[in-house]
mmCIF file of C-alpha atoms in Angstrom:
data_model
loop_
_atom_site.group_PDB
_atom_site.id
_atom_site.type_symbol
_atom_site.label_atom_id
_atom_site.label_comp_id
_atom_site.label_asym_id
_atom_site.label_seq_id
_atom_site.Cartn_x
_atom_site.Cartn_y
_atom_site.Cartn_z
ATOM 1 C CA UNK M 155 45.520 266.869 10.231
ATOM 2 C CA UNK M 156 48.104 264.917 12.210
ATOM 3 C CA UNK M 157 47.779 261.228 11.911
ATOM 4 C CA UNK M 158 49.458 257.732 12.117
ATOM 5 C CA UNK M 159 49.764 255.594 9.019
ATOM 6 C CA UNK M 160 50.789 252.061 8.353
ATOM 7 C CA UNK M 161 51.930 250.417 5.186
ATOM 8 C CA UNK M 162 51.272 248.270 3.483
ATOM 9 C CA UNK M 163 47.729 247.565 4.624
ATOM 10 C CA UNK M 164 47.881 243.919 3.450
ATOM 11 C CA UNK M 165 50.998 241.646 2.877
ATOM 12 C CA UNK M 166 51.426 238.129 1.903
ATOM 13 C CA UNK M 167 54.888 236.645 2.225
ATOM 14 C CA UNK M 168 56.567 233.208 2.464
ATOM 15 C CA UNK M 169 58.160 231.516 5.424
ATOM 16 C CA UNK M 170 61.778 232.583 5.901
ATOM 17 C CA UNK M 171 61.534 235.893 4.105
ATOM 18 C CA UNK M 172 62.423 239.295 5.860
ATOM 19 C CA UNK M 173 59.543 241.606 6.030
ATOM 20 C CA UNK M 174 59.348 245.231 7.138
ATOM 21 C CA UNK M 175 56.105 246.963 8.200
ATOM 22 C CA UNK M 176 56.073 250.748 8.225
ATOM 23 C CA UNK M 177 54.539 253.051 10.783
ATOM 24 C CA UNK M 178 54.641 256.835 10.355
ATOM 25 C CA UNK M 179 53.158 259.487 12.705
ATOM 26 C CA UNK M 180 52.908 263.194 12.295
ATOM 27 C CA UNK M 181 51.958 264.180 15.832
ATOM 28 C CA UNK M 182 55.550 264.455 16.910
ATOM 29 C CA UNK M 183 54.867 261.920 19.679
ATOM 30 C CA UNK M 184 57.782 260.709 21.694
ATOM 31 C CA UNK M 185 56.469 257.136 22.221
ATOM 32 C CA UNK M 186 55.652 254.566 19.585
ATOM 33 C CA UNK M 187 54.409 250.960 19.920
ATOM 34 C CA UNK M 188 53.883 247.858 17.950
ATOM 35 C CA UNK M 189 51.225 245.317 18.790
ATOM 36 C CA UNK M 190 49.929 242.215 17.195
ATOM 37 C CA UNK M 191 46.283 241.217 17.424
ATOM 38 C CA UNK M 192 45.186 237.605 17.242
ATOM 39 C CA UNK M 193 41.827 236.039 18.135
ATOM 40 C CA UNK M 194 41.641 235.160 21.754
ATOM 41 C CA UNK M 195 44.686 237.196 22.755
ATOM 42 C CA UNK M 196 43.731 240.737 22.327
ATOM 43 C CA UNK M 197 46.534 243.259 21.755
ATOM 44 C CA UNK M 198 50.026 242.150 22.631
ATOM 45 C CA UNK M 199 52.930 244.403 22.781
ATOM 46 C CA UNK M 200 55.919 243.495 20.507
ATOM 47 C CA UNK M 201 58.247 246.465 20.823
ATOM 48 C CA UNK M 202 58.160 250.043 21.876
ATOM 49 C CA UNK M 203 60.224 253.206 21.742
ATOM 50 C CA UNK M 204 60.321 256.302 24.002
ATOM 51 C CA UNK M 205 62.399 258.377 21.610
ATOM 52 C CA UNK M 206 64.978 258.436 18.898
ATOM 53 C CA UNK M 207 67.456 255.628 19.281
ATOM 54 C CA UNK M 208 65.475 254.075 22.153
ATOM 55 C CA UNK M 209 63.969 250.636 21.626
ATOM 56 C CA UNK M 210 62.545 248.099 24.097
ATOM 57 C CA UNK M 211 61.143 244.557 24.010
ATOM 58 C CA UNK M 212 57.621 243.863 24.772
ATOM 59 C CA UNK M 213 55.697 240.817 25.652
ATOM 60 C CA UNK M 214 56.126 238.940 22.357
ATOM 61 C CA UNK M 215 59.363 240.338 20.845
ATOM 62 C CA UNK M 216 60.986 237.089 19.613
ATOM 63 C CA UNK M 217 61.507 237.163 15.879
ATOM 64 C CA UNK M 218 60.883 240.933 15.511
ATOM 65 C CA UNK M 219 63.083 243.975 15.663
ATOM 66 C CA UNK M 220 62.566 247.755 15.470
ATOM 67 C CA UNK M 221 64.659 250.856 14.945
ATOM 68 C CA UNK M 222 63.949 254.494 15.751
ATOM 69 C CA UNK M 223 66.135 256.735 13.702
ATOM 70 C CA UNK M 224 63.664 259.716 13.847
ATOM 71 C CA UNK M 225 60.629 260.811 15.752
ATOM 72 C CA UNK M 226 58.106 260.007 13.009
ATOM 73 C CA UNK M 227 58.915 256.415 12.115
ATOM 74 C CA UNK M 228 59.184 253.069 13.827
ATOM 75 C CA UNK M 229 59.517 250.250 11.255
ATOM 76 C CA UNK M 230 58.873 246.691 12.442
ATOM 77 C CA UNK M 231 61.030 243.934 10.801
ATOM 78 C CA UNK M 232 60.369 240.222 10.891
ATOM 79 C CA UNK M 233 63.808 238.852 10.406
ATOM 80 C CA UNK M 234 62.696 235.420 9.039
ATOM 81 C CA UNK M 235 58.883 235.250 8.757
ATOM 82 C CA UNK M 236 57.162 232.280 10.344
ATOM 83 C CA UNK M 237 53.538 231.102 9.900
ATOM 84 C CA UNK M 238 53.045 231.863 13.630
ATOM 85 C CA UNK M 239 53.558 235.561 12.733
ATOM 86 C CA UNK M 240 50.424 235.644 10.595
ATOM 87 C CA UNK M 241 48.416 238.406 12.377
ATOM 88 C CA UNK M 242 47.178 241.859 12.250
ATOM 89 C CA UNK M 243 49.773 244.470 13.281
ATOM 90 C CA UNK M 244 49.019 247.739 14.864
ATOM 91 C CA UNK M 245 51.235 250.660 15.452
ATOM 92 C CA UNK M 246 50.409 253.309 18.109
ATOM 93 C CA UNK M 247 51.859 256.443 19.366
ATOM 94 C CA UNK M 248 51.581 258.651 22.548
ATOM 95 C CA UNK M 249 52.918 261.803 23.959
ATOM 96 C CA UNK M 250 53.258 260.826 27.615
ATOM 97 C CA UNK M 251 56.305 262.600 29.094
ATOM 98 C CA UNK M 252 58.779 261.390 31.607
ATOM 99 C CA UNK M 253 57.262 261.559 35.099
ATOM 100 C CA UNK M 254 53.653 261.232 33.766
ATOM 101 C CA UNK M 255 51.609 258.236 34.326
ATOM 102 C CA UNK M 256 48.895 258.760 31.699
ATOM 103 C CA UNK M 257 49.390 257.201 28.346
ATOM 104 C CA UNK M 258 46.526 257.527 25.833
ATOM 105 C CA UNK M 259 47.709 255.726 22.784
ATOM 106 C CA UNK M 260 46.473 256.489 19.308
ATOM 107 C CA UNK M 261 46.379 253.669 16.734
ATOM 108 C CA UNK M 262 47.062 253.293 13.104
ATOM 109 C CA UNK M 263 44.707 251.389 10.760
ATOM 110 C CA UNK M 264 46.670 248.082 10.971
ATOM 111 C CA UNK M 265 48.582 245.811 8.565
ATOM 112 C CA UNK M 266 47.210 242.317 7.935
ATOM 113 C CA UNK M 267 50.182 239.978 7.381
ATOM 114 C CA UNK M 268 49.915 236.491 6.051
ATOM 115 C CA UNK M 269 52.896 234.135 6.107
ATOM 116 C CA UNK M 270 52.527 231.068 3.873
ATOM 117 C CA UNK N 122 50.912 237.541 35.924
ATOM 118 C CA UNK N 123 48.369 240.428 36.604
ATOM 119 C CA UNK N 124 46.172 241.312 33.724
ATOM 120 C CA UNK N 125 43.156 243.113 32.615
ATOM 121 C CA UNK N 126 40.098 240.930 31.720
ATOM 122 C CA UNK N 127 36.551 241.222 30.653
ATOM 123 C CA UNK N 128 33.459 239.510 32.162
ATOM 124 C CA UNK N 129 31.660 238.813 28.865
ATOM 125 C CA UNK N 130 33.102 238.306 25.416
ATOM 126 C CA UNK N 131 29.815 239.215 23.544
ATOM 127 C CA UNK N 132 26.905 241.610 24.270
ATOM 128 C CA UNK N 133 23.821 242.163 22.227
ATOM 129 C CA UNK N 134 21.526 245.075 22.827
ATOM 130 C CA UNK N 135 18.480 246.562 21.180
ATOM 131 C CA UNK N 136 18.954 249.878 19.392
ATOM 132 C CA UNK N 137 18.043 252.752 21.721
ATOM 133 C CA UNK N 138 18.750 250.759 24.884
ATOM 134 C CA UNK N 139 21.662 251.393 27.188
ATOM 135 C CA UNK N 140 24.795 249.217 27.035
ATOM 136 C CA UNK N 141 27.041 248.270 29.853
ATOM 137 C CA UNK N 142 30.421 246.686 29.205
ATOM 138 C CA UNK N 143 32.432 245.440 32.093
ATOM 139 C CA UNK N 144 36.098 244.992 32.797
ATOM 140 C CA UNK N 145 37.959 243.599 35.739
ATOM 141 C CA UNK N 146 41.614 244.280 36.593
ATOM 142 C CA UNK N 147 43.792 242.578 39.244
ATOM 143 C CA UNK N 148 46.642 245.037 39.771
ATOM 144 C CA UNK N 149 45.779 247.524 42.593
ATOM 145 C CA UNK N 150 48.660 249.685 41.435
ATOM 146 C CA UNK N 151 46.917 250.621 38.210
ATOM 147 C CA UNK N 152 45.957 254.113 38.237
ATOM 148 C CA UNK N 153 44.814 255.046 34.780
ATOM 149 C CA UNK N 154 42.255 253.279 32.564
ATOM 150 C CA UNK N 155 41.181 253.741 28.919
ATOM 151 C CA UNK N 156 38.342 252.417 26.936
ATOM 152 C CA UNK N 157 38.888 251.780 23.161
ATOM 153 C CA UNK N 158 36.392 250.995 20.400
ATOM 154 C CA UNK N 159 37.485 248.846 17.466
ATOM 155 C CA UNK N 160 35.368 248.541 14.398
ATOM 156 C CA UNK N 161 35.897 245.718 11.932
ATOM 157 C CA UNK N 162 39.033 246.283 9.854
ATOM 158 C CA UNK N 163 40.175 249.373 11.811
ATOM 159 C CA UNK N 164 42.495 250.251 14.605
ATOM 160 C CA UNK N 165 41.417 250.813 18.087
ATOM 161 C CA UNK N 166 39.973 254.235 18.630
ATOM 162 C CA UNK N 167 40.186 256.106 21.952
ATOM 163 C CA UNK N 168 36.754 256.563 23.693
ATOM 164 C CA UNK N 169 37.296 257.786 27.175
ATOM 165 C CA UNK N 170 39.679 257.470 30.077
ATOM 166 C CA UNK N 171 39.631 257.777 33.835
ATOM 167 C CA UNK N 172 42.152 258.388 36.501
ATOM 168 C CA UNK N 173 42.176 256.438 39.715
ATOM 169 C CA UNK N 174 41.355 259.506 41.699
ATOM 170 C CA UNK N 175 37.938 259.588 40.033
ATOM 171 C CA UNK N 176 34.976 257.231 40.374
ATOM 172 C CA UNK N 177 33.041 258.488 37.241
ATOM 173 C CA UNK N 178 33.671 260.318 34.154
ATOM 174 C CA UNK N 179 31.255 261.262 31.414
ATOM 175 C CA UNK N 180 31.659 261.858 27.757
ATOM 176 C CA UNK N 181 29.253 262.148 24.837
ATOM 177 C CA UNK N 182 26.812 259.360 25.470
ATOM 178 C CA UNK N 183 29.507 257.326 27.288
ATOM 179 C CA UNK N 184 30.248 257.066 31.001
ATOM 180 C CA UNK N 185 33.054 255.207 32.594
ATOM 181 C CA UNK N 186 32.601 254.029 36.227
ATOM 182 C CA UNK N 187 35.577 252.890 38.335
ATOM 183 C CA UNK N 188 35.201 250.805 41.518
ATOM 184 C CA UNK N 189 38.680 250.553 43.038
ATOM 185 C CA UNK N 190 37.425 248.492 45.957
ATOM 186 C CA UNK N 191 36.540 245.546 43.694
ATOM 187 C CA UNK N 192 38.979 246.410 40.867
ATOM 188 C CA UNK N 193 36.149 246.911 38.321
ATOM 189 C CA UNK N 194 35.422 249.436 35.674
ATOM 190 C CA UNK N 195 32.578 249.646 33.296
ATOM 191 C CA UNK N 196 31.613 251.522 30.150
ATOM 192 C CA UNK N 197 28.072 252.686 29.783
ATOM 193 C CA UNK N 198 26.739 253.704 26.395
ATOM 194 C CA UNK N 199 23.515 255.592 26.366
ATOM 195 C CA UNK N 200 20.805 255.078 23.646
ATOM 196 C CA UNK N 201 23.022 252.564 21.784
ATOM 197 C CA UNK N 202 23.078 253.065 17.970
ATOM 198 C CA UNK N 203 23.976 250.663 15.142
ATOM 199 C CA UNK N 204 27.268 252.603 14.772
ATOM 200 C CA UNK N 205 28.184 251.505 18.231
ATOM 201 C CA UNK N 206 28.591 247.870 17.103
ATOM 202 C CA UNK N 207 32.260 247.072 17.661
ATOM 203 C CA UNK N 208 34.656 245.356 19.966
ATOM 204 C CA UNK N 209 35.363 247.294 23.053
ATOM 205 C CA UNK N 210 38.758 247.038 24.974
ATOM 206 C CA UNK N 211 39.660 248.358 28.399
ATOM 207 C CA UNK N 212 43.334 249.010 29.030
ATOM 208 C CA UNK N 213 45.209 249.845 32.172
ATOM 209 C CA UNK N 214 48.317 251.703 32.968
ATOM 210 C CA UNK N 215 50.418 250.628 35.874
ATOM 211 C CA UNK N 216 52.239 253.422 37.736
ATOM 212 C CA UNK N 217 55.944 253.141 37.218
ATOM 213 C CA UNK N 218 55.645 250.664 34.314
ATOM 214 C CA UNK N 219 57.171 253.243 31.950
ATOM 215 C CA UNK N 220 53.808 254.018 30.334
ATOM 216 C CA UNK N 221 52.985 250.612 28.965
ATOM 217 C CA UNK N 222 49.310 249.699 28.548
ATOM 218 C CA UNK N 223 47.883 246.260 29.242
ATOM 219 C CA UNK N 224 44.806 245.415 27.186
ATOM 220 C CA UNK N 225 41.887 243.027 27.828
ATOM 221 C CA UNK N 226 40.808 240.671 25.175
ATOM 222 C CA UNK N 227 37.696 242.748 24.204
ATOM 223 C CA UNK N 228 33.804 242.484 24.261
ATOM 224 C CA UNK N 229 31.978 242.323 20.943
ATOM 225 C CA UNK N 230 28.936 244.635 21.107
ATOM 226 C CA UNK N 231 26.238 243.971 18.634
ATOM 227 C CA UNK N 232 23.278 246.440 18.266
ATOM 228 C CA UNK N 233 20.096 244.813 17.150
ATOM 229 C CA UNK N 234 17.516 246.620 15.033
#
């Protein structure tokens, strides 16, 4: 069955280190998204991509970067991890096409990141 | 800015009763809404969606109602079961926003035995 996976599921790192979180989907969806989830804030959009070589900043993109070299993967990199980036990170994908205005997103299981 | 919000952060219901979770939105341009369920330790799971050209849509034990006049939508769960205990999010899609969703902060539903 098609699915969306994230790895690692849990990560502890130190302040200042570079960290990369993986997201892989097998639905062949055009669109992929990264969110962080914190108590009191719900889901906040970090970065998103509408296709290969396309990346866009979301609401809380500072300190994060993404790259889209193929359809299946959108890795999220924390260039220099900070304690404020301790959070649960979710990747999502959707198949909304240009000209459409519906966008059901399907989520991965999440990565819990702790920055010490 | 405009955002999606929820009236109540927590809701407790007896097993077998019906549950109603509410959501308010402020952007009249929003034309697509989704309800997600998130169980502890898991990612959000799609439940049901509704387009703005509809007032009501039913799924299996769930119904979403949309009132565009007061910018309000609700999720009704019939015969609530222990497995329904989770956080429920509404999300909106704003036409022309390049398919981004805006999420509310969520309502914790607890089903009591």
